[in-house]
N, CA, C and O of each residue as an XYZ file, in Angstrom:
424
protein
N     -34.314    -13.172     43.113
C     -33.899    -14.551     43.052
C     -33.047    -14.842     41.836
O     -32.112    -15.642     41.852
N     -33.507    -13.997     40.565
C     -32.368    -14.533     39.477
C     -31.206    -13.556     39.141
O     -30.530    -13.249     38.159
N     -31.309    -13.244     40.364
C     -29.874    -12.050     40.139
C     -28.156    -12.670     40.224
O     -27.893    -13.545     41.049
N     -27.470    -12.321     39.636
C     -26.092    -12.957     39.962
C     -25.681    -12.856     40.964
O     -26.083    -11.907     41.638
N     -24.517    -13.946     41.631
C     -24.171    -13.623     42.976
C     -22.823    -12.748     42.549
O     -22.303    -12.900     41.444
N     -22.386    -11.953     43.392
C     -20.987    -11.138     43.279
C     -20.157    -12.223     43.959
O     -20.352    -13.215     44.662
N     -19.126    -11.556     43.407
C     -17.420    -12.654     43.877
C     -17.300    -12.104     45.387
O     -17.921    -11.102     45.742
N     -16.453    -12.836     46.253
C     -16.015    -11.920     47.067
C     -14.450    -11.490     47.050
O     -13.663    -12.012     46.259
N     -14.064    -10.500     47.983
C     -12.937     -9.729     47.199
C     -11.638    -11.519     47.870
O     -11.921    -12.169     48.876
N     -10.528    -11.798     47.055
C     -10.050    -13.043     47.227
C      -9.016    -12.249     49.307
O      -9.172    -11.079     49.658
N      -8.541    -12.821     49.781
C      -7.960    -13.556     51.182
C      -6.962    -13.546     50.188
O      -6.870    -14.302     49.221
N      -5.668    -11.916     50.766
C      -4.181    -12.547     49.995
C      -3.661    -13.349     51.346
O      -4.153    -13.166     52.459
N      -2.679    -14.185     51.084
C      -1.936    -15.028     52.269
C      -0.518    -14.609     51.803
O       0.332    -14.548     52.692
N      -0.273    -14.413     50.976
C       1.621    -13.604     50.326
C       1.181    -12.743     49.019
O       0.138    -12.610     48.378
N       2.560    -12.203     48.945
C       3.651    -11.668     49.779
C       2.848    -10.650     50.941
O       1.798    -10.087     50.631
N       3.403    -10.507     52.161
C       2.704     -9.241     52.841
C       3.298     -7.843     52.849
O       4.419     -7.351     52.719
N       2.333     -7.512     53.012
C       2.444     -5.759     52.460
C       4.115     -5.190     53.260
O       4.513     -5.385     54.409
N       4.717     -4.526     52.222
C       5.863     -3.847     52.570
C       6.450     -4.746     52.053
O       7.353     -4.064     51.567
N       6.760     -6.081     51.653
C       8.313     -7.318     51.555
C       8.756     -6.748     51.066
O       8.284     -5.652     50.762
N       9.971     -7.172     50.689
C      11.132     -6.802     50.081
C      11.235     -7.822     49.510
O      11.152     -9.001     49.854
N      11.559     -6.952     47.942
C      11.872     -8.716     46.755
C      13.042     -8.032     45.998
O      13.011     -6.831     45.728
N      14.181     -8.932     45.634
C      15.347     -8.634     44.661
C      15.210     -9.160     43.946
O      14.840    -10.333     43.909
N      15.677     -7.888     42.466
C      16.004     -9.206     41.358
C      16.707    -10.077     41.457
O      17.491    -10.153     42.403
N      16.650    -10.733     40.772
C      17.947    -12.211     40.254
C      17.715    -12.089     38.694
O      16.581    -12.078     38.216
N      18.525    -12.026     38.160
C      19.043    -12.150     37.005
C      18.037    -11.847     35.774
O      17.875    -12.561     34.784
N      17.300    -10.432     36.115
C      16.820     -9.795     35.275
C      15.478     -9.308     35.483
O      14.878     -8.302     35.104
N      15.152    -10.394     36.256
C      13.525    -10.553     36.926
C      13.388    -10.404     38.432
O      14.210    -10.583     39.330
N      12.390    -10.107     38.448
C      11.811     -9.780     40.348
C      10.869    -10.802     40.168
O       9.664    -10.643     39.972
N      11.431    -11.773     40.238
C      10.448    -13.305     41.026
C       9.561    -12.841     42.484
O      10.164    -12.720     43.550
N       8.527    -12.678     42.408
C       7.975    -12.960     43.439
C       6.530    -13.602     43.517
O       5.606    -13.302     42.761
N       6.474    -14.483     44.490
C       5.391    -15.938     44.800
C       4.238    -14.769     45.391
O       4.537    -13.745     46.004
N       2.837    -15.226     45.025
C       1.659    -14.802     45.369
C       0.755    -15.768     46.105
O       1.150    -16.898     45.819
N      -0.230    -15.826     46.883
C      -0.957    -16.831     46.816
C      -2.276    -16.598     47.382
O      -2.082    -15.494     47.891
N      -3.241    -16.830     47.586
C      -4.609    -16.537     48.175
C      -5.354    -17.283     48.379
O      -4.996    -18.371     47.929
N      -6.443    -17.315     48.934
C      -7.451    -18.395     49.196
C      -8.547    -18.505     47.615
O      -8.561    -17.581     46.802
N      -9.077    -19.316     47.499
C     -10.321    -19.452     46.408
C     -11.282    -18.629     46.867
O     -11.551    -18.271     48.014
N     -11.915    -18.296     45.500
C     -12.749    -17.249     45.333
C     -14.242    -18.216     44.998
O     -14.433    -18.891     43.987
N     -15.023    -18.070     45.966
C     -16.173    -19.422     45.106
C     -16.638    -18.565     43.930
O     -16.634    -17.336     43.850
N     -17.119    -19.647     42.858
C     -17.220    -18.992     41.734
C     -16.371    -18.256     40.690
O     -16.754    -18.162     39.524
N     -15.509    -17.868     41.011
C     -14.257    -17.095     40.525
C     -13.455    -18.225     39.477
O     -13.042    -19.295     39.921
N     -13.345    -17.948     38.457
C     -12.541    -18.689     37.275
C     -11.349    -17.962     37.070
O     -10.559    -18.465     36.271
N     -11.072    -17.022     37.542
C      -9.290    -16.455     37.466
C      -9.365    -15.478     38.127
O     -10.421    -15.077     38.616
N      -8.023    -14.807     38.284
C      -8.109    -13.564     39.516
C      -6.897    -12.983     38.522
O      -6.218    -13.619     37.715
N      -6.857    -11.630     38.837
C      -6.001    -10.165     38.278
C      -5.147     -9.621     39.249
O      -5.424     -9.417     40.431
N      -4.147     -9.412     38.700
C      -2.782     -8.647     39.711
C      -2.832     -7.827     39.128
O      -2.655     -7.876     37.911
N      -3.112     -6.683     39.820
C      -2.383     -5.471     39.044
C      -1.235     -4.690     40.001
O      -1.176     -4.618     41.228
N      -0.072     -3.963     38.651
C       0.925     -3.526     39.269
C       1.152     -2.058     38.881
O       1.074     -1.913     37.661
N       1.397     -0.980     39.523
C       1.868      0.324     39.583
C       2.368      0.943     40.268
O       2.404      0.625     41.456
N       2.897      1.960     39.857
C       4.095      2.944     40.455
C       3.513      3.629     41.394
O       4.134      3.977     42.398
N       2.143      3.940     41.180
C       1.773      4.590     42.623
C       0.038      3.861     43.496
O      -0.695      2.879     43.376
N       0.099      4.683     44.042
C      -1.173      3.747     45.204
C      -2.604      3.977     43.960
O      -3.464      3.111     43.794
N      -2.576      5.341     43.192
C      -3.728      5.170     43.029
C      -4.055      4.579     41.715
O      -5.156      4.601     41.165
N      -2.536      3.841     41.111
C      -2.860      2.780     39.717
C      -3.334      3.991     38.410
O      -4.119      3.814     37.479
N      -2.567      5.171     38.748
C      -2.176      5.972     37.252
C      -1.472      5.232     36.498
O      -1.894      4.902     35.390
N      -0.074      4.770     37.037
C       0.651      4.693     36.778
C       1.015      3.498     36.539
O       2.093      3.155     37.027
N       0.200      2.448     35.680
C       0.067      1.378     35.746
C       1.509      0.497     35.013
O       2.018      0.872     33.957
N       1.994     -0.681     35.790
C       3.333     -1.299     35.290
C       2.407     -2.366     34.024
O       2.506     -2.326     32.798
N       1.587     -3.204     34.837
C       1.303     -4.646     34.136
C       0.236     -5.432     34.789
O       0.197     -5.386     36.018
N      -0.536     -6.064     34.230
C      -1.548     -6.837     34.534
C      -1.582     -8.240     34.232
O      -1.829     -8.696     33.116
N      -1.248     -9.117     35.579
C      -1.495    -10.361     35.181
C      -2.580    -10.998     35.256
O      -3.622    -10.521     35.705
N      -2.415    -12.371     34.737
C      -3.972    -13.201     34.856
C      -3.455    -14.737     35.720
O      -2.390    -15.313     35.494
N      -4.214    -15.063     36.450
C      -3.973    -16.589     37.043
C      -5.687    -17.610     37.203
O      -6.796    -17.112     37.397
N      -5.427    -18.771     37.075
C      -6.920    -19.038     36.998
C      -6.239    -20.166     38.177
O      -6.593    -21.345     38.190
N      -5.174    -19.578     39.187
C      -5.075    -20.806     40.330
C      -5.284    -19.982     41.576
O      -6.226    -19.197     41.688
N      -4.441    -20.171     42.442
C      -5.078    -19.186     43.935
C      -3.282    -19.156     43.588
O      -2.959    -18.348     44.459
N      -2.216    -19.453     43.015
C      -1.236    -19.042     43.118
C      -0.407    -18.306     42.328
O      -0.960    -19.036     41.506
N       0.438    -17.531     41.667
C       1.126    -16.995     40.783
C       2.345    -16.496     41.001
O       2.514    -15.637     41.867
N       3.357    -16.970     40.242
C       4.606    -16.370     40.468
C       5.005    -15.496     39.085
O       4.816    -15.747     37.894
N       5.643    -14.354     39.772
C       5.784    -13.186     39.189
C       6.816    -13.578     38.225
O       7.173    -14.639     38.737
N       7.675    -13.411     36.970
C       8.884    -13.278     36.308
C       9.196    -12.325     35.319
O       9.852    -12.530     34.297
N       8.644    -11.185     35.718
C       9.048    -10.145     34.894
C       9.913     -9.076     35.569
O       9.720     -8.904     36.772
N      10.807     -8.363     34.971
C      11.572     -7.188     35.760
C      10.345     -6.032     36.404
O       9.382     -5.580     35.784
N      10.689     -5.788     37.633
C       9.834     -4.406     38.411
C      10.795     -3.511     38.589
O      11.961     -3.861     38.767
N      10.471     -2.443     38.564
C      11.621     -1.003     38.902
C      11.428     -1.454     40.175
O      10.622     -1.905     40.989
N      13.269     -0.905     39.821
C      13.952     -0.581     42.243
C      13.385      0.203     42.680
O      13.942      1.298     42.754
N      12.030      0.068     43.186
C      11.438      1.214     44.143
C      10.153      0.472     44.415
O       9.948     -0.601     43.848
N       9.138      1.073     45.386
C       7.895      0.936     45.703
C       7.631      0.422     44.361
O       8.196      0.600     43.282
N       6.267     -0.503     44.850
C       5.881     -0.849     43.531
C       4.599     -1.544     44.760
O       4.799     -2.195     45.785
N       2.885     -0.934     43.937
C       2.293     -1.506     44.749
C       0.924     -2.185     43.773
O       0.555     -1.788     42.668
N       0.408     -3.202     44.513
C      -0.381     -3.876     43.655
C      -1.943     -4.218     44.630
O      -2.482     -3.864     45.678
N      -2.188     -5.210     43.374
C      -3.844     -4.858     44.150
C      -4.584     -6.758     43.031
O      -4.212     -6.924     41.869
N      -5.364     -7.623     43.602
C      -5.822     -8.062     43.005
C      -7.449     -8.096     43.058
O      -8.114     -7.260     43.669
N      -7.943     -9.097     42.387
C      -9.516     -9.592     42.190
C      -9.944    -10.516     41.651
O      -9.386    -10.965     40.650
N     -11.227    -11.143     42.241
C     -11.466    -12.627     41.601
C     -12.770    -12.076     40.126
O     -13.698    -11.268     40.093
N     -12.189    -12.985     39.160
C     -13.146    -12.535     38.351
C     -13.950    -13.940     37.426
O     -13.617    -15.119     37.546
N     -14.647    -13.609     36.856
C     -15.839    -14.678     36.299
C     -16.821    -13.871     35.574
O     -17.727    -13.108     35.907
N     -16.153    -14.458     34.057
C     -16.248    -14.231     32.921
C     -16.769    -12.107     32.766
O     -15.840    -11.314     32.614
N     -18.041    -11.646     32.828
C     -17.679    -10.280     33.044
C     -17.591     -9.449     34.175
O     -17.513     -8.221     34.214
N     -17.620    -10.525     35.374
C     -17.814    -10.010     37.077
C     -16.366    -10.145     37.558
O     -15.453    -10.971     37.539
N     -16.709     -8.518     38.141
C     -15.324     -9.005     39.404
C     -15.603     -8.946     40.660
O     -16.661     -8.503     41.108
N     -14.887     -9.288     41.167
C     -14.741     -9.022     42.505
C     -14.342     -7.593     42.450
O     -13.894     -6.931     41.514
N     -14.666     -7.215     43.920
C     -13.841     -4.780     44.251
C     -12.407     -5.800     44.518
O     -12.386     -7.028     44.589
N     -11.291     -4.868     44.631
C     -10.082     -5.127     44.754
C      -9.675     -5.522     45.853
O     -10.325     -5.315     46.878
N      -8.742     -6.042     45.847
C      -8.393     -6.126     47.136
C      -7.711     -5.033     47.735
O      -7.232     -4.240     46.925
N      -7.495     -4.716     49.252
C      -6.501     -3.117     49.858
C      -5.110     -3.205     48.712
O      -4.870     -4.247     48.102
N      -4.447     -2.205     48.584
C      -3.661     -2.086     48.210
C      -2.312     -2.359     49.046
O      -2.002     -1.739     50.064
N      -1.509     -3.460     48.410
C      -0.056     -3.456     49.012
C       1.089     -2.729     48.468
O       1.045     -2.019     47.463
N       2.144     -2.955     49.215
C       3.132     -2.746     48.203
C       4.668     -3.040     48.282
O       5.343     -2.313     49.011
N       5.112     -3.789     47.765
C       6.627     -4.529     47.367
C       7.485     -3.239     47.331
O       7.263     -2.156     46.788
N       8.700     -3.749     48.192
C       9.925     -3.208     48.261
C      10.850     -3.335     47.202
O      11.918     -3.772     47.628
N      10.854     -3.092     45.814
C      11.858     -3.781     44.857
C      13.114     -3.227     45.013
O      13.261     -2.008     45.096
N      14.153     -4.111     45.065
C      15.788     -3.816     45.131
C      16.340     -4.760     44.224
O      16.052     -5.909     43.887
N      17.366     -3.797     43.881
C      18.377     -4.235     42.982
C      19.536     -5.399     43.384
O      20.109     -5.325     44.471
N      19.725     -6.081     42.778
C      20.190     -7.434     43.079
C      22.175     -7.174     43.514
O      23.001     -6.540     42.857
N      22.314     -7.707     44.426
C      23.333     -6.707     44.852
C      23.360     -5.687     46.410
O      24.322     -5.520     47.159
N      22.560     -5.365     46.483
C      22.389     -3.751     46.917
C      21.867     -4.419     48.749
O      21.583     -3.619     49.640
């Protein structure tokens, strides 16, 4: 009875797996969004070069169900993964996706 409840893993609703995002003018803008996590006080993006997150780019933080990206991503696969978290609990990850990045232009 006085055990903590676990998060559950968050409902992504964007981007869907595979998109394709271009830079614009230095940055790979791309919009995130998900359902609420009950209990959950912020959720984690994580980004890397490969599926199994050796190769880690960057880790963001959002304490909304939405986040937009503005940092440069390399032109290539680039795949990510989030989780709802609260204070030292997380949520397991979510499946792994992964963004098409292209060069602006191309």
């Amino acid at each position: 009875m006085g055990r903590a409840s676990s998060l559950a893993v968050p409902s992504v609703n964007s981007p869907s797996d595979g998109a394709t995002v271009v830079e614009f003018a230095g940055i790979t803008p791309v919009a995130f969004a998900w359902e609420t996590v009950k209990n959950a006080t912020s959720y984690e993006i994580d980004f890397a070069t490969d599926r199994g997150f050796t190769k880690s780019l960057n880790r963001e933080v959002s304490k909304d169900t939405q986040f937009v990206l503005k940092k440069k991503l390399p032109n290539s696969k680039v795949y990510w993964r989030m989780r709802a978290k609260k204070s030292n609990t997380s949520s397991p990850w979510t499946e792994t996706r992964a963004l098409d990045v292209q060069a602006e232009g191309t």
